[in-house]
Amino acid sequence: MARIQAVLQFIEENLEQDLTLEMLAEISNFSKFHFSRIFSAVIHKTPMTYLTERRLHHAVTYLSTTNKTMLDISSLCGFTSVSSFNSSFKKQYKTTPSAMRRSMQENSNIPLISGNNQEELSLSKNYDLNSKNNNNFLRRVWDMNIEVKELPGYQVAYARHIGSYLETYKAWETIGKWAQDNGIPREQYFIGISLDDPSVTDEQFCRYDACITLPEGFSAESGSGIEFKTLSGGQYALYKFYDTIDKLAIAYQSVYGGWLPNSEFEPDDRHALEFCMNDPYTDPDGKAKIDLYIPIKRTLS
C-alpha cells in the first residue's frame, strides 16, 4: 500500500524528530484509528514499535562505525534522553550500548547486529508494498468471503464498557436488561463498536459500546448508564466471523492487512460495526457469530 510505504520512508528520513502517532497517521492520510490497524496488519508491528526498532537499528550503526558519544547517538536517533535510549536498547538487544560497542571493537569480524532479525527490518526486501506478486489464490478466497454492502443509518441505545475487550459482556448485560425493561423487540440488531485499537491503547482504557437498534418512533430517555446516538450509514465490507471472541482481533487484522490493500477500496473515517448474531455463552462450541462491517470508500484514481 503506497500510503504505508510513504510512512516508512518518512520515518527513515526523520528518525531524529519527535514523531508521534498522530503525525504518522497524517502522513498516511488515514485517521489515527484506521492507520494504526492498517499499519499493524501490514507490517506486523505497531507504528511506535517499528519506529523504535528503526531508531535502534541506526544506533547500532553509529556504535560500530563512529566514535560518537551515547548522548550524540541517542539524540541523532530520536530518543528523548540517554536513559530512555539505554532502556530501549537493553530491552531489544539484552545488552547496553557501551557493552555492544566494546564487543564490536574486540571482535571486528562480527557481522553488524541490526535487530532480532536483520531481514525483517530491510525496507527494500520486506516492505515493498507496491509489489504485484500477490497470492492469487488467497485473493480469490478473500473475494469469496467479503461482501461489499450499503448499510442505512441506525438510531441506537448503548452502554459503554471501558477496559479489556474480553469483558464486554458487562456492557451487554446492562443494555440487555435496559432493553427488556423498556420492551425493545428482540428482532432489533445488537451491534458492538470497538472504539480503540488495543495494539496502541492500554487495555484498561479501551472503550467499547454495546448497542441495540431502536424501533421507529421510540422515545429515548437517557439514564441508568444508557446513552443514545446515531450510527452513520454508508458502504461497508462485510466479513462473517464465527470463532471464539479472542480471535476477533485477528479477523480485523486480516481484513485490514489482507483484503483491503488489494481491493479497490480504502477505509473510511467511521467505526467498524460488529453485528452480534448469537450469544457465544449459549453456543454449543462457545463461539461468537459476528457480521463484521468495516467502513470503506472507493479509492480515488
Coordinates of C-alpha atoms in Angstrom, one line a residue, residues 2-301:
A2 CA 1.6 3.3 -1.2
R3 CA 0.4 5.2 1.9
I4 CA 2.1 2.9 4.3
Q5 CA 5.2 2.9 2.1
A6 CA 5.2 6.7 2.4
V7 CA 5.1 6.5 6.2
L8 CA 8.0 4.1 6.2
Q9 CA 10.0 6.4 4.1
F10 CA 9.1 9.4 6.3
I11 CA 10.3 7.5 9.3
E12 CA 13.6 6.7 7.7
E13 CA 14.2 10.3 6.8
N14 CA 13.1 11.8 10.2
L15 CA 14.3 9.4 12.9
E16 CA 15.8 12.2 14.9
Q17 CA 12.5 14.1 15.1
D18 CA 9.8 13.8 17.7
L19 CA 7.5 11.6 15.7
T20 CA 4.0 10.9 17.1
L21 CA 1.2 8.5 16.1
E22 CA -0.9 11.5 15.1
M23 CA 1.9 12.7 12.8
L24 CA 2.4 9.4 11.1
A25 CA -1.3 9.0 10.6
E26 CA -1.4 12.4 8.9
I27 CA 1.3 11.3 6.5
S28 CA -0.7 8.2 5.6
N29 CA -3.9 10.3 5.2
F30 CA -5.8 7.8 7.3
S31 CA -7.5 8.5 10.6
K32 CA -5.4 7.7 13.7
F33 CA -7.7 4.7 14.4
H34 CA -7.5 3.2 10.9
F35 CA -3.9 4.0 10.4
S36 CA -2.8 2.0 13.5
R37 CA -4.9 -1.0 12.4
I38 CA -3.7 -1.0 8.8
F39 CA 0.0 -0.4 9.7
S40 CA 0.0 -3.2 12.3
A41 CA -1.8 -5.6 9.8
V42 CA 0.7 -4.9 7.0
I43 CA 4.0 -4.5 8.9
H44 CA 3.0 -6.9 11.8
K45 CA 4.2 -4.4 14.4
T46 CA 2.6 -1.3 15.8
P47 CA 3.8 2.0 14.4
M48 CA 5.7 3.0 17.5
T49 CA 7.3 -0.4 17.9
Y50 CA 8.5 -0.2 14.3
L51 CA 9.8 3.4 14.9
T52 CA 11.8 2.3 18.0
E53 CA 13.3 -0.6 16.1
R54 CA 14.4 1.6 13.2
R55 CA 16.0 4.0 15.7
L56 CA 17.9 1.2 17.4
H57 CA 19.0 -0.2 14.1
H58 CA 20.6 3.2 13.2
A59 CA 22.0 3.4 16.8
V60 CA 23.9 0.2 16.2
T61 CA 25.3 1.5 13.0
Y62 CA 26.6 4.6 14.8
L63 CA 28.1 2.4 17.6
S64 CA 30.0 0.3 15.1
T65 CA 31.2 3.0 12.6
T66 CA 31.7 6.1 14.7
N67 CA 33.2 7.3 18.0
K68 CA 30.1 9.5 18.8
T69 CA 29.1 9.7 22.4
M70 CA 26.0 8.0 23.7
L71 CA 24.4 11.4 24.2
D72 CA 25.0 12.2 20.5
I73 CA 23.8 8.9 19.3
S74 CA 20.6 9.0 21.4
S75 CA 19.9 12.5 20.0
L76 CA 20.6 11.5 16.4
C77 CA 18.3 8.6 16.7
G78 CA 15.4 10.5 18.2
F79 CA 15.5 9.4 21.8
T80 CA 14.5 12.0 24.4
S81 CA 17.3 11.1 26.8
V82 CA 20.3 8.8 27.2
S83 CA 18.4 6.9 29.9
S84 CA 15.5 6.2 27.5
F85 CA 18.0 5.2 24.8
N86 CA 19.7 2.8 27.2
S87 CA 16.5 1.3 28.4
S88 CA 15.1 0.7 24.8
F89 CA 18.5 -0.7 23.7
K90 CA 18.8 -3.2 26.5
K91 CA 15.2 -4.3 26.1
Q92 CA 15.9 -5.0 22.4
Y93 CA 19.4 -6.4 22.5
K94 CA 19.8 -7.7 26.1
T95 CA 22.9 -5.6 26.5
T96 CA 23.9 -2.0 26.9
P97 CA 25.1 0.3 24.0
S98 CA 28.5 0.6 25.6
A99 CA 28.9 -3.1 26.0
M100 CA 27.9 -3.8 22.4
R101 CA 30.4 -1.2 21.2
R102 CA 33.2 -2.8 23.2
S103 CA 32.2 -6.2 21.9
M104 CA 32.3 -4.9 18.3
Q105 CA 35.7 -3.4 18.8
E106 CA 37.1 -6.6 20.3
N107 CA 35.6 -8.7 17.6
S108 CA 35.7 -6.6 14.5
N109 CA 34.8 -9.5 12.2
I110 CA 31.4 -10.0 13.9
P111 CA 28.5 -9.1 11.5
L112 CA 26.7 -5.9 12.3
I113 CA 23.8 -6.6 14.6
S114 CA 20.8 -4.6 13.4
G115 CA 17.9 -6.3 15.1
N116 CA 16.4 -9.5 16.2
N117 CA 16.0 -10.4 12.5
Q118 CA 18.0 -8.2 10.1
E119 CA 15.9 -9.3 7.1
E120 CA 12.8 -8.3 8.9
L121 CA 14.0 -4.7 9.1
S122 CA 15.0 -4.4 5.5
L123 CA 12.8 -1.9 3.8
S124 CA 13.8 -2.9 0.3
K125 CA 13.3 -6.6 0.7
N126 CA 10.3 -6.9 3.0
Y127 CA 8.3 -3.6 2.8
D128 CA 7.9 -3.3 -1.0
L129 CA 4.2 -2.7 -0.5
N130 CA 3.7 -2.0 -4.2
S131 CA 4.8 -5.4 -5.3
K132 CA 2.4 -7.1 -7.8
N133 CA 3.5 -10.6 -6.7
N134 CA 0.3 -11.3 -4.6
N135 CA -1.0 -14.7 -3.9
N136 CA -3.8 -15.0 -6.4
F137 CA -5.4 -17.9 -4.6
L138 CA -5.6 -16.0 -1.4
R139 CA -7.1 -13.1 -3.2
R140 CA -9.8 -15.4 -4.6
V141 CA -10.6 -16.6 -1.1
W142 CA -11.0 -13.1 0.2
D143 CA -13.2 -12.2 -2.7
M144 CA -15.5 -15.1 -1.8
N145 CA -15.6 -14.3 1.9
I146 CA -16.0 -10.5 1.8
E147 CA -19.1 -8.8 0.5
V148 CA -19.5 -5.0 -0.1
K149 CA -22.8 -3.8 1.3
E150 CA -24.6 -0.5 1.9
L151 CA -26.0 0.0 5.4
P152 CA -28.6 2.5 6.5
G153 CA -28.1 4.8 9.5
Y154 CA -29.3 3.4 12.8
Q155 CA -30.6 5.0 16.0
V156 CA -29.2 3.1 18.9
A157 CA -29.1 2.9 22.6
Y158 CA -25.8 1.9 24.1
A159 CA -23.9 1.0 27.3
R160 CA -20.2 1.8 27.3
H161 CA -17.5 -0.5 28.7
I162 CA -14.0 0.7 29.5
G163 CA -11.4 -2.0 29.9
S164 CA -10.5 -5.3 28.3
Y165 CA -12.4 -6.2 25.2
L166 CA -12.7 -9.7 26.7
E167 CA -15.0 -8.3 29.4
T168 CA -17.5 -6.5 27.2
Y169 CA -20.2 -8.9 28.4
K170 CA -20.7 -6.4 31.3
A171 CA -22.0 -3.8 28.9
W172 CA -24.2 -6.3 27.1
E173 CA -25.7 -7.3 30.5
T174 CA -26.5 -3.6 31.1
I175 CA -28.0 -2.9 27.7
G176 CA -29.9 -6.2 27.7
K177 CA -31.6 -5.5 30.9
W178 CA -32.5 -2.0 29.8
A179 CA -33.9 -3.4 26.5
Q180 CA -36.1 -5.9 28.4
D181 CA -37.3 -3.3 30.9
N182 CA -38.3 -0.9 28.0
G183 CA -40.0 -3.5 25.8
I184 CA -37.5 -3.4 22.9
P185 CA -38.4 -6.1 20.4
R186 CA -35.9 -9.0 20.2
E187 CA -35.6 -8.6 16.4
Q188 CA -33.7 -5.4 16.8
Y189 CA -29.9 -5.5 16.0
F190 CA -27.3 -5.9 18.6
I191 CA -24.1 -4.0 17.5
G192 CA -20.7 -3.8 19.2
I193 CA -18.3 -1.0 18.5
S194 CA -14.7 -1.2 19.4
L195 CA -13.7 2.4 19.7
D196 CA -10.0 1.9 20.4
D197 CA -7.2 -0.2 18.9
P198 CA -5.8 -2.4 21.7
S199 CA -2.4 -2.5 20.0
V200 CA -1.9 1.2 20.7
T201 CA -4.3 1.8 23.6
D202 CA -3.7 0.4 27.1
E203 CA -6.2 -2.4 27.7
Q204 CA -7.6 -0.7 30.8
F205 CA -8.5 2.4 28.7
C206 CA -10.1 0.6 25.6
R207 CA -13.7 1.8 25.0
Y208 CA -16.5 -0.4 23.7
D209 CA -20.1 0.4 23.1
A210 CA -22.7 -2.3 23.3
C211 CA -25.6 -1.0 21.1
I212 CA -29.2 -2.1 20.3
T213 CA -31.1 -0.5 17.4
L214 CA -34.3 1.3 18.3
P215 CA -37.7 0.8 16.7
E216 CA -39.1 3.6 14.8
G217 CA -40.9 6.2 17.0
F218 CA -39.2 5.1 20.2
S219 CA -38.9 7.9 22.7
A220 CA -35.4 7.9 24.0
E221 CA -34.7 8.9 27.6
S222 CA -31.1 8.5 28.9
G223 CA -30.4 7.1 32.4
S224 CA -29.2 4.1 34.2
G225 CA -25.9 4.2 32.3
I226 CA -27.7 4.2 28.9
E227 CA -27.0 6.8 26.2
F228 CA -28.2 7.3 22.6
K229 CA -26.6 8.1 19.3
T230 CA -26.9 7.7 15.5
L231 CA -24.7 5.3 13.6
S232 CA -23.8 6.5 10.2
G233 CA -24.8 4.5 7.2
G234 CA -22.7 4.0 4.1
Q235 CA -20.6 1.5 2.3
Y236 CA -19.0 -1.4 4.3
A237 CA -17.0 -4.6 3.7
L238 CA -18.8 -7.5 5.4
Y239 CA -16.8 -10.3 6.8
K240 CA -18.7 -13.1 8.5
F241 CA -16.9 -14.2 11.6
Y242 CA -17.6 -17.4 13.6
D243 CA -15.0 -18.3 16.2
T244 CA -14.0 -17.7 19.8
I245 CA -14.2 -14.0 20.7
D246 CA -10.4 -13.7 21.4
K247 CA -9.8 -14.3 17.7
L248 CA -11.8 -11.3 16.5
A249 CA -8.7 -9.1 16.6
I250 CA -7.2 -11.5 14.1
A251 CA -10.2 -11.0 11.8
Y252 CA -9.8 -7.3 12.0
Q253 CA -6.1 -7.7 11.1
S254 CA -6.9 -10.0 8.2
V255 CA -9.4 -7.6 6.6
Y256 CA -7.2 -4.5 7.1
G257 CA -4.0 -6.2 6.1
G258 CA -5.1 -8.9 3.7
W259 CA -8.1 -7.9 1.8
L260 CA -8.2 -4.1 1.9
P261 CA -4.8 -3.3 0.5
N262 CA -5.5 -5.5 -2.5
S263 CA -9.0 -4.2 -3.1
E264 CA -10.3 -1.1 -4.9
F265 CA -11.3 0.4 -1.5
E266 CA -9.7 2.2 1.4
P267 CA -11.0 2.6 5.0
D268 CA -13.5 5.4 5.6
D269 CA -13.4 7.5 8.7
R270 CA -16.2 5.7 10.5
H271 CA -16.1 3.0 13.2
A272 CA -16.4 -0.7 12.3
L273 CA -19.6 -2.3 13.4
E274 CA -19.8 -5.8 15.0
F275 CA -23.3 -7.2 14.4
C276 CA -23.7 -9.8 17.1
M277 CA -25.7 -12.7 15.6
N278 CA -25.7 -15.1 18.5
D279 CA -24.9 -15.4 22.2
P280 CA -21.4 -17.1 22.5
Y281 CA -22.2 -18.2 26.0
T282 CA -25.1 -20.4 24.7
D283 CA -23.3 -21.5 21.5
P284 CA -22.5 -25.3 21.6
D285 CA -18.9 -24.6 20.7
G286 CA -18.6 -21.3 22.7
K287 CA -18.1 -19.3 19.5
A288 CA -19.3 -15.9 18.6
K289 CA -21.1 -15.4 15.3
I290 CA -20.4 -11.8 14.2
D291 CA -21.1 -9.9 11.0
L292 CA -18.1 -7.6 10.9
Y293 CA -18.7 -4.5 8.9
I294 CA -15.5 -2.4 8.0
P295 CA -16.3 1.1 6.7
I296 CA -14.9 1.7 3.3
K297 CA -14.9 4.1 0.4
R298 CA -13.8 3.6 -3.2
T299 CA -10.1 4.6 -3.8
L300 CA -9.7 7.7 -5.8
S301 CA -7.9 7.0 -9.1

